[in-house]
Amino acid sequence: MIALKKVISVIISLIIAVCSLSMISVTASAAFVGSVETTTKEFGADVTVNGKPSIDGKYEIVDPSEGKDFNVRVEFTYSGEEPLQYWEILGLKEGVDYVIISDADGKLVIGIINNDINYVVANAVTAVDSEKTTLKINKDRKSPDTGADLTAVAISASAALGAVAAVTAKKKSK
């Protein structure tokens, strides 16, 4: 009966060890998977009102329909109370980096024509500089680390291997 218990404990320890080792390879391989950024070009945008982030400005990034002369279409919308005077695209040149598709009723639509551009900021300039509630923009676009998962798997693997070693050592000492 004691021999059967030892055999069962060895089998269970081996199963735990195999499962732990397979988790290490899965977790480690997940750390080396290429991100979406390496295969597709990501595009970002922001809207400011009078140079400050605001809840009155929104944007939408739209892929252009086929046959257009631009890579990405971006629609900016201003919905504030103060009258909109004009839009300005910060850091880009019209005709070189982007083209204006439409500009009416608080909505600006541009097409990005420069392949190197992957981020655009539009500033809505209003008649009155307001003290609106501003939003905090999160520009941290990092993927989560897998180090904590890998550490937990390594600890469980070493515990399982220690259990297997302890069972085999007891078996050899008898």
JSON list of C-alpha atoms in Angstrom, two decimals:
[
{"chain": "A", "resi": 1, "resn": "MET", "atom": "CA", "xyz": [0.00, 0.00, 0.00]},
{"chain": "A", "resi": 2, "resn": "ILE", "atom": "CA", "xyz": [2.89, 2.38, 0.84]},
{"chain": "A", "resi": 3, "resn": "ALA", "atom": "CA", "xyz": [4.51, 1.63, -2.53]},
{"chain": "A", "resi": 4, "resn": "LEU", "atom": "CA", "xyz": [1.27, 2.48, -4.34]},
{"chain": "A", "resi": 5, "resn": "LYS", "atom": "CA", "xyz": [1.06, 5.84, -2.50]},
{"chain": "A", "resi": 6, "resn": "LYS", "atom": "CA", "xyz": [4.65, 6.63, -3.52]},
{"chain": "A", "resi": 7, "resn": "VAL", "atom": "CA", "xyz": [3.95, 5.72, -7.15]},
{"chain": "A", "resi": 8, "resn": "ILE", "atom": "CA", "xyz": [0.85, 7.90, -7.18]},
{"chain": "A", "resi": 9, "resn": "SER", "atom": "CA", "xyz": [2.73, 10.81, -5.58]},
{"chain": "A", "resi": 10, "resn": "VAL", "atom": "CA", "xyz": [5.54, 10.46, -8.14]},
{"chain": "A", "resi": 11, "resn": "ILE", "atom": "CA", "xyz": [3.01, 10.46, -11.00]},
{"chain": "A", "resi": 12, "resn": "ILE", "atom": "CA", "xyz": [1.22, 13.52, -9.60]},
{"chain": "A", "resi": 13, "resn": "SER", "atom": "CA", "xyz": [4.55, 15.31, -9.08]},
{"chain": "A", "resi": 14, "resn": "LEU", "atom": "CA", "xyz": [5.59, 14.54, -12.65]},
{"chain": "A", "resi": 15, "resn": "ILE", "atom": "CA", "xyz": [2.28, 15.84, -14.00]},
{"chain": "A", "resi": 16, "resn": "ILE", "atom": "CA", "xyz": [2.69, 19.06, -11.99]},
{"chain": "A", "resi": 17, "resn": "ALA", "atom": "CA", "xyz": [6.27, 19.43, -13.23]},
{"chain": "A", "resi": 18, "resn": "VAL", "atom": "CA", "xyz": [5.26, 18.91, -16.89]},
{"chain": "A", "resi": 19, "resn": "CYS", "atom": "CA", "xyz": [2.38, 21.39, -16.55]},
{"chain": "A", "resi": 20, "resn": "SER", "atom": "CA", "xyz": [4.66, 23.96, -14.92]},
{"chain": "A", "resi": 21, "resn": "LEU", "atom": "CA", "xyz": [7.33, 23.58, -17.57]},
{"chain": "A", "resi": 22, "resn": "SER", "atom": "CA", "xyz": [4.79, 23.91, -20.36]},
{"chain": "A", "resi": 23, "resn": "MET", "atom": "CA", "xyz": [3.47, 27.11, -18.74]},
{"chain": "A", "resi": 24, "resn": "ILE", "atom": "CA", "xyz": [7.00, 28.52, -18.74]},
{"chain": "A", "resi": 25, "resn": "SER", "atom": "CA", "xyz": [7.31, 28.03, -22.49]},
{"chain": "A", "resi": 26, "resn": "VAL", "atom": "CA", "xyz": [3.87, 29.50, -23.17]},
{"chain": "A", "resi": 27, "resn": "THR", "atom": "CA", "xyz": [4.51, 32.53, -20.96]},
{"chain": "A", "resi": 28, "resn": "ALA", "atom": "CA", "xyz": [8.01, 33.03, -22.34]},
{"chain": "A", "resi": 29, "resn": "SER", "atom": "CA", "xyz": [6.80, 32.77, -25.92]},
{"chain": "A", "resi": 30, "resn": "ALA", "atom": "CA", "xyz": [4.10, 35.36, -25.19]},
{"chain": "A", "resi": 31, "resn": "ALA", "atom": "CA", "xyz": [6.85, 37.80, -24.23]},
{"chain": "A", "resi": 32, "resn": "PHE", "atom": "CA", "xyz": [8.40, 37.49, -27.69]},
{"chain": "A", "resi": 33, "resn": "VAL", "atom": "CA", "xyz": [5.25, 37.82, -29.80]},
{"chain": "A", "resi": 34, "resn": "GLY", "atom": "CA", "xyz": [5.52, 40.86, -32.06]},
{"chain": "A", "resi": 35, "resn": "SER", "atom": "CA", "xyz": [3.14, 43.68, -31.26]},
{"chain": "A", "resi": 36, "resn": "VAL", "atom": "CA", "xyz": [0.52, 44.97, -33.67]},
{"chain": "A", "resi": 37, "resn": "GLU", "atom": "CA", "xyz": [2.65, 48.06, -34.19]},
{"chain": "A", "resi": 38, "resn": "THR", "atom": "CA", "xyz": [5.30, 46.06, -36.00]},
{"chain": "A", "resi": 39, "resn": "THR", "atom": "CA", "xyz": [2.86, 44.68, -38.58]},
{"chain": "A", "resi": 40, "resn": "THR", "atom": "CA", "xyz": [0.38, 47.52, -39.02]},
{"chain": "A", "resi": 41, "resn": "LYS", "atom": "CA", "xyz": [0.91, 51.25, -38.83]},
{"chain": "A", "resi": 42, "resn": "GLU", "atom": "CA", "xyz": [-0.94, 52.70, -35.87]},
{"chain": "A", "resi": 43, "resn": "PHE", "atom": "CA", "xyz": [-2.37, 56.21, -36.14]},
{"chain": "A", "resi": 44, "resn": "GLY", "atom": "CA", "xyz": [-3.28, 58.56, -33.31]},
{"chain": "A", "resi": 45, "resn": "ALA", "atom": "CA", "xyz": [-4.87, 61.95, -32.93]},
{"chain": "A", "resi": 46, "resn": "ASP", "atom": "CA", "xyz": [-5.84, 64.53, -30.30]},
{"chain": "A", "resi": 47, "resn": "VAL", "atom": "CA", "xyz": [-8.00, 67.63, -30.19]},
{"chain": "A", "resi": 48, "resn": "THR", "atom": "CA", "xyz": [-7.25, 70.70, -28.13]},
{"chain": "A", "resi": 49, "resn": "VAL", "atom": "CA", "xyz": [-9.36, 73.79, -27.62]},
{"chain": "A", "resi": 50, "resn": "ASN", "atom": "CA", "xyz": [-7.35, 77.00, -27.40]},
{"chain": "A", "resi": 51, "resn": "GLY", "atom": "CA", "xyz": [-4.23, 74.88, -26.89]},
{"chain": "A", "resi": 52, "resn": "LYS", "atom": "CA", "xyz": [-5.60, 72.84, -23.97]},
{"chain": "A", "resi": 53, "resn": "PRO", "atom": "CA", "xyz": [-7.16, 69.35, -23.82]},
{"chain": "A", "resi": 54, "resn": "SER", "atom": "CA", "xyz": [-10.93, 69.72, -23.49]},
{"chain": "A", "resi": 55, "resn": "ILE", "atom": "CA", "xyz": [-14.13, 67.73, -23.43]},
{"chain": "A", "resi": 56, "resn": "ASP", "atom": "CA", "xyz": [-15.43, 70.01, -26.20]},
{"chain": "A", "resi": 57, "resn": "GLY", "atom": "CA", "xyz": [-13.16, 68.45, -28.83]},
{"chain": "A", "resi": 58, "resn": "LYS", "atom": "CA", "xyz": [-13.49, 64.97, -30.30]},
{"chain": "A", "resi": 59, "resn": "TYR", "atom": "CA", "xyz": [-11.88, 63.10, -33.17]},
{"chain": "A", "resi": 60, "resn": "GLU", "atom": "CA", "xyz": [-12.48, 59.99, -35.24]},
{"chain": "A", "resi": 61, "resn": "ILE", "atom": "CA", "xyz": [-9.91, 58.18, -37.35]},
{"chain": "A", "resi": 62, "resn": "VAL", "atom": "CA", "xyz": [-11.39, 56.69, -40.50]},
{"chain": "A", "resi": 63, "resn": "ASP", "atom": "CA", "xyz": [-9.70, 54.59, -43.18]},
{"chain": "A", "resi": 64, "resn": "PRO", "atom": "CA", "xyz": [-10.27, 56.27, -46.54]},
{"chain": "A", "resi": 65, "resn": "SER", "atom": "CA", "xyz": [-12.25, 54.55, -49.23]},
{"chain": "A", "resi": 66, "resn": "GLU", "atom": "CA", "xyz": [-10.24, 53.07, -52.09]},
{"chain": "A", "resi": 67, "resn": "GLY", "atom": "CA", "xyz": [-8.91, 55.33, -54.79]},
{"chain": "A", "resi": 68, "resn": "LYS", "atom": "CA", "xyz": [-8.28, 58.32, -52.52]},
{"chain": "A", "resi": 69, "resn": "ASP", "atom": "CA", "xyz": [-5.00, 60.23, -52.51]},
{"chain": "A", "resi": 70, "resn": "PHE", "atom": "CA", "xyz": [-4.50, 60.01, -48.75]},
{"chain": "A", "resi": 71, "resn": "ASN", "atom": "CA", "xyz": [-3.70, 57.26, -46.25]},
{"chain": "A", "resi": 72, "resn": "VAL", "atom": "CA", "xyz": [-5.90, 58.16, -43.30]},
{"chain": "A", "resi": 73, "resn": "ARG", "atom": "CA", "xyz": [-8.91, 60.43, -42.89]},
{"chain": "A", "resi": 74, "resn": "VAL", "atom": "CA", "xyz": [-9.36, 62.18, -39.54]},
{"chain": "A", "resi": 75, "resn": "GLU", "atom": "CA", "xyz": [-12.56, 63.95, -38.52]},
{"chain": "A", "resi": 76, "resn": "PHE", "atom": "CA", "xyz": [-12.31, 66.58, -35.77]},
{"chain": "A", "resi": 77, "resn": "THR", "atom": "CA", "xyz": [-15.42, 67.97, -34.10]},
{"chain": "A", "resi": 78, "resn": "TYR", "atom": "CA", "xyz": [-15.82, 70.98, -31.82]},
{"chain": "A", "resi": 79, "resn": "SER", "atom": "CA", "xyz": [-19.00, 71.10, -29.70]},
{"chain": "A", "resi": 80, "resn": "GLY", "atom": "CA", "xyz": [-18.29, 73.87, -27.22]},
{"chain": "A", "resi": 81, "resn": "GLU", "atom": "CA", "xyz": [-20.41, 76.88, -26.33]},
{"chain": "A", "resi": 82, "resn": "GLU", "atom": "CA", "xyz": [-17.97, 79.53, -27.56]},
{"chain": "A", "resi": 83, "resn": "PRO", "atom": "CA", "xyz": [-18.04, 80.25, -31.28]},
{"chain": "A", "resi": 84, "resn": "LEU", "atom": "CA", "xyz": [-15.33, 78.45, -33.26]},
{"chain": "A", "resi": 85, "resn": "GLN", "atom": "CA", "xyz": [-13.08, 80.87, -35.14]},
{"chain": "A", "resi": 86, "resn": "TYR", "atom": "CA", "xyz": [-10.83, 78.42, -37.00]},
{"chain": "A", "resi": 87, "resn": "TRP", "atom": "CA", "xyz": [-8.96, 75.12, -36.81]},
{"chain": "A", "resi": 88, "resn": "GLU", "atom": "CA", "xyz": [-5.21, 74.74, -36.84]},
{"chain": "A", "resi": 89, "resn": "ILE", "atom": "CA", "xyz": [-3.25, 71.52, -37.38]},
{"chain": "A", "resi": 90, "resn": "LEU", "atom": "CA", "xyz": [-0.21, 71.63, -35.11]},
{"chain": "A", "resi": 91, "resn": "GLY", "atom": "CA", "xyz": [3.21, 70.78, -36.52]},
{"chain": "A", "resi": 92, "resn": "LEU", "atom": "CA", "xyz": [2.04, 69.76, -40.02]},
{"chain": "A", "resi": 93, "resn": "LYS", "atom": "CA", "xyz": [1.97, 71.62, -43.34]},
{"chain": "A", "resi": 94, "resn": "GLU", "atom": "CA", "xyz": [-1.14, 71.76, -45.46]},
{"chain": "A", "resi": 95, "resn": "GLY", "atom": "CA", "xyz": [-0.51, 70.36, -48.94]},
{"chain": "A", "resi": 96, "resn": "VAL", "atom": "CA", "xyz": [2.64, 68.55, -47.80]},
{"chain": "A", "resi": 97, "resn": "ASP", "atom": "CA", "xyz": [1.47, 66.47, -44.83]},
{"chain": "A", "resi": 98, "resn": "TYR", "atom": "CA", "xyz": [-2.32, 66.74, -45.08]},
{"chain": "A", "resi": 99, "resn": "VAL", "atom": "CA", "xyz": [-5.17, 68.10, -47.19]},
{"chain": "A", "resi": 100, "resn": "ILE", "atom": "CA", "xyz": [-8.41, 69.64, -45.95]},
{"chain": "A", "resi": 101, "resn": "ILE", "atom": "CA", "xyz": [-11.40, 67.67, -47.20]},
{"chain": "A", "resi": 102, "resn": "SER", "atom": "CA", "xyz": [-14.06, 69.78, -45.50]},
{"chain": "A", "resi": 103, "resn": "ASP", "atom": "CA", "xyz": [-14.37, 72.50, -42.85]},
{"chain": "A", "resi": 104, "resn": "ALA", "atom": "CA", "xyz": [-17.90, 73.43, -41.82]},
{"chain": "A", "resi": 105, "resn": "ASP", "atom": "CA", "xyz": [-20.19, 73.66, -38.77]},
{"chain": "A", "resi": 106, "resn": "GLY", "atom": "CA", "xyz": [-17.50, 72.92, -36.18]},
{"chain": "A", "resi": 107, "resn": "LYS", "atom": "CA", "xyz": [-16.24, 69.87, -38.05]},
{"chain": "A", "resi": 108, "resn": "LEU", "atom": "CA", "xyz": [-12.89, 69.59, -39.80]},
{"chain": "A", "resi": 109, "resn": "VAL", "atom": "CA", "xyz": [-12.07, 66.61, -42.00]},
{"chain": "A", "resi": 110, "resn": "ILE", "atom": "CA", "xyz": [-8.50, 66.13, -43.20]},
{"chain": "A", "resi": 111, "resn": "GLY", "atom": "CA", "xyz": [-6.67, 63.48, -45.19]},
{"chain": "A", "resi": 112, "resn": "ILE", "atom": "CA", "xyz": [-3.10, 62.56, -44.28]},
{"chain": "A", "resi": 113, "resn": "ILE", "atom": "CA", "xyz": [-0.97, 62.40, -47.44]},
{"chain": "A", "resi": 114, "resn": "ASN", "atom": "CA", "xyz": [2.49, 62.00, -45.89]},
{"chain": "A", "resi": 115, "resn": "ASN", "atom": "CA", "xyz": [3.24, 58.31, -45.17]},
{"chain": "A", "resi": 116, "resn": "ASP", "atom": "CA", "xyz": [5.59, 59.24, -42.32]},
{"chain": "A", "resi": 117, "resn": "ILE", "atom": "CA", "xyz": [2.85, 60.96, -40.29]},
{"chain": "A", "resi": 118, "resn": "ASN", "atom": "CA", "xyz": [1.21, 58.74, -37.67]},
{"chain": "A", "resi": 119, "resn": "TYR", "atom": "CA", "xyz": [-0.06, 61.33, -35.19]},
{"chain": "A", "resi": 120, "resn": "VAL", "atom": "CA", "xyz": [-1.95, 64.58, -35.63]},
{"chain": "A", "resi": 121, "resn": "VAL", "atom": "CA", "xyz": [-3.22, 67.25, -33.24]},
{"chain": "A", "resi": 122, "resn": "ALA", "atom": "CA", "xyz": [-5.96, 69.69, -34.23]},
{"chain": "A", "resi": 123, "resn": "ASN", "atom": "CA", "xyz": [-6.50, 72.84, -32.19]},
{"chain": "A", "resi": 124, "resn": "ALA", "atom": "CA", "xyz": [-9.92, 74.50, -32.19]},
{"chain": "A", "resi": 125, "resn": "VAL", "atom": "CA", "xyz": [-9.45, 78.23, -31.68]},
{"chain": "A", "resi": 126, "resn": "THR", "atom": "CA", "xyz": [-12.54, 79.85, -30.18]},
{"chain": "A", "resi": 127, "resn": "ALA", "atom": "CA", "xyz": [-13.60, 83.47, -29.75]},
{"chain": "A", "resi": 128, "resn": "VAL", "atom": "CA", "xyz": [-13.42, 83.28, -25.96]},
{"chain": "A", "resi": 129, "resn": "ASP", "atom": "CA", "xyz": [-10.77, 81.42, -23.98]},
{"chain": "A", "resi": 130, "resn": "SER", "atom": "CA", "xyz": [-12.85, 79.27, -21.63]},
{"chain": "A", "resi": 131, "resn": "GLU", "atom": "CA", "xyz": [-12.11, 77.60, -18.30]},
{"chain": "A", "resi": 132, "resn": "LYS", "atom": "CA", "xyz": [-13.69, 74.25, -19.24]},
{"chain": "A", "resi": 133, "resn": "THR", "atom": "CA", "xyz": [-13.02, 71.00, -17.49]},
{"chain": "A", "resi": 134, "resn": "THR", "atom": "CA", "xyz": [-10.03, 69.40, -19.15]},
{"chain": "A", "resi": 135, "resn": "LEU", "atom": "CA", "xyz": [-9.29, 65.74, -19.69]},
{"chain": "A", "resi": 136, "resn": "LYS", "atom": "CA", "xyz": [-6.04, 64.11, -18.78]},
{"chain": "A", "resi": 137, "resn": "ILE", "atom": "CA", "xyz": [-4.71, 62.41, -21.90]},
{"chain": "A", "resi": 138, "resn": "ASN", "atom": "CA", "xyz": [-3.03, 59.06, -21.37]},
{"chain": "A", "resi": 139, "resn": "LYS", "atom": "CA", "xyz": [-0.19, 58.75, -23.87]},
{"chain": "A", "resi": 140, "resn": "ASP", "atom": "CA", "xyz": [1.26, 55.61, -22.31]},
{"chain": "A", "resi": 141, "resn": "ARG", "atom": "CA", "xyz": [0.77, 52.96, -25.00]},
{"chain": "A", "resi": 142, "resn": "LYS", "atom": "CA", "xyz": [2.96, 50.22, -23.58]},
{"chain": "A", "resi": 143, "resn": "SER", "atom": "CA", "xyz": [1.92, 46.61, -23.42]},
{"chain": "A", "resi": 144, "resn": "PRO", "atom": "CA", "xyz": [1.93, 44.99, -19.97]},
{"chain": "A", "resi": 145, "resn": "ASP", "atom": "CA", "xyz": [5.03, 43.18, -18.75]},
{"chain": "A", "resi": 146, "resn": "THR", "atom": "CA", "xyz": [4.93, 39.39, -18.46]},
{"chain": "A", "resi": 147, "resn": "GLY", "atom": "CA", "xyz": [7.67, 39.25, -15.81]},
{"chain": "A", "resi": 148, "resn": "ALA", "atom": "CA", "xyz": [5.28, 38.66, -12.89]},
{"chain": "A", "resi": 149, "resn": "ASP", "atom": "CA", "xyz": [3.65, 35.72, -14.68]},
{"chain": "A", "resi": 150, "resn": "LEU", "atom": "CA", "xyz": [7.03, 34.27, -15.54]},
{"chain": "A", "resi": 151, "resn": "THR", "atom": "CA", "xyz": [8.22, 34.57, -11.93]},
{"chain": "A", "resi": 152, "resn": "ALA", "atom": "CA", "xyz": [5.11, 32.80, -10.60]},
{"chain": "A", "resi": 153, "resn": "VAL", "atom": "CA", "xyz": [5.52, 29.99, -13.11]},
{"chain": "A", "resi": 154, "resn": "ALA", "atom": "CA", "xyz": [9.22, 29.62, -12.26]},
{"chain": "A", "resi": 155, "resn": "ILE", "atom": "CA", "xyz": [8.44, 29.36, -8.55]},
{"chain": "A", "resi": 156, "resn": "SER", "atom": "CA", "xyz": [5.75, 26.72, -9.13]},
{"chain": "A", "resi": 157, "resn": "ALA", "atom": "CA", "xyz": [8.07, 24.80, -11.45]},
{"chain": "A", "resi": 158, "resn": "SER", "atom": "CA", "xyz": [10.87, 24.77, -8.91]},
{"chain": "A", "resi": 159, "resn": "ALA", "atom": "CA", "xyz": [8.43, 23.65, -6.19]},
{"chain": "A", "resi": 160, "resn": "ALA", "atom": "CA", "xyz": [7.16, 20.81, -8.39]},
{"chain": "A", "resi": 161, "resn": "LEU", "atom": "CA", "xyz": [10.70, 19.74, -9.26]},
{"chain": "A", "resi": 162, "resn": "GLY", "atom": "CA", "xyz": [11.61, 19.88, -5.55]},
{"chain": "A", "resi": 163, "resn": "ALA", "atom": "CA", "xyz": [8.63, 17.62, -4.78]},
{"chain": "A", "resi": 164, "resn": "VAL", "atom": "CA", "xyz": [9.76, 15.13, -7.42]},
{"chain": "A", "resi": 165, "resn": "ALA", "atom": "CA", "xyz": [13.31, 15.20, -6.03]},
{"chain": "A", "resi": 166, "resn": "ALA", "atom": "CA", "xyz": [12.04, 14.68, -2.46]},
{"chain": "A", "resi": 167, "resn": "VAL", "atom": "CA", "xyz": [9.90, 11.70, -3.47]},
{"chain": "A", "resi": 168, "resn": "THR", "atom": "CA", "xyz": [12.71, 10.06, -5.41]},
{"chain": "A", "resi": 169, "resn": "ALA", "atom": "CA", "xyz": [15.18, 10.71, -2.56]},
{"chain": "A", "resi": 170, "resn": "LYS", "atom": "CA", "xyz": [12.83, 9.01, -0.09]},
{"chain": "A", "resi": 171, "resn": "LYS", "atom": "CA", "xyz": [12.46, 6.10, -2.46]},
{"chain": "A", "resi": 172, "resn": "LYS", "atom": "CA", "xyz": [16.25, 5.68, -2.80]},
{"chain": "A", "resi": 173, "resn": "SER", "atom": "CA", "xyz": [16.91, 5.96, 0.95]},
{"chain": "A", "resi": 174, "resn": "LYS", "atom": "CA", "xyz": [14.57, 3.03, 1.80]}
]
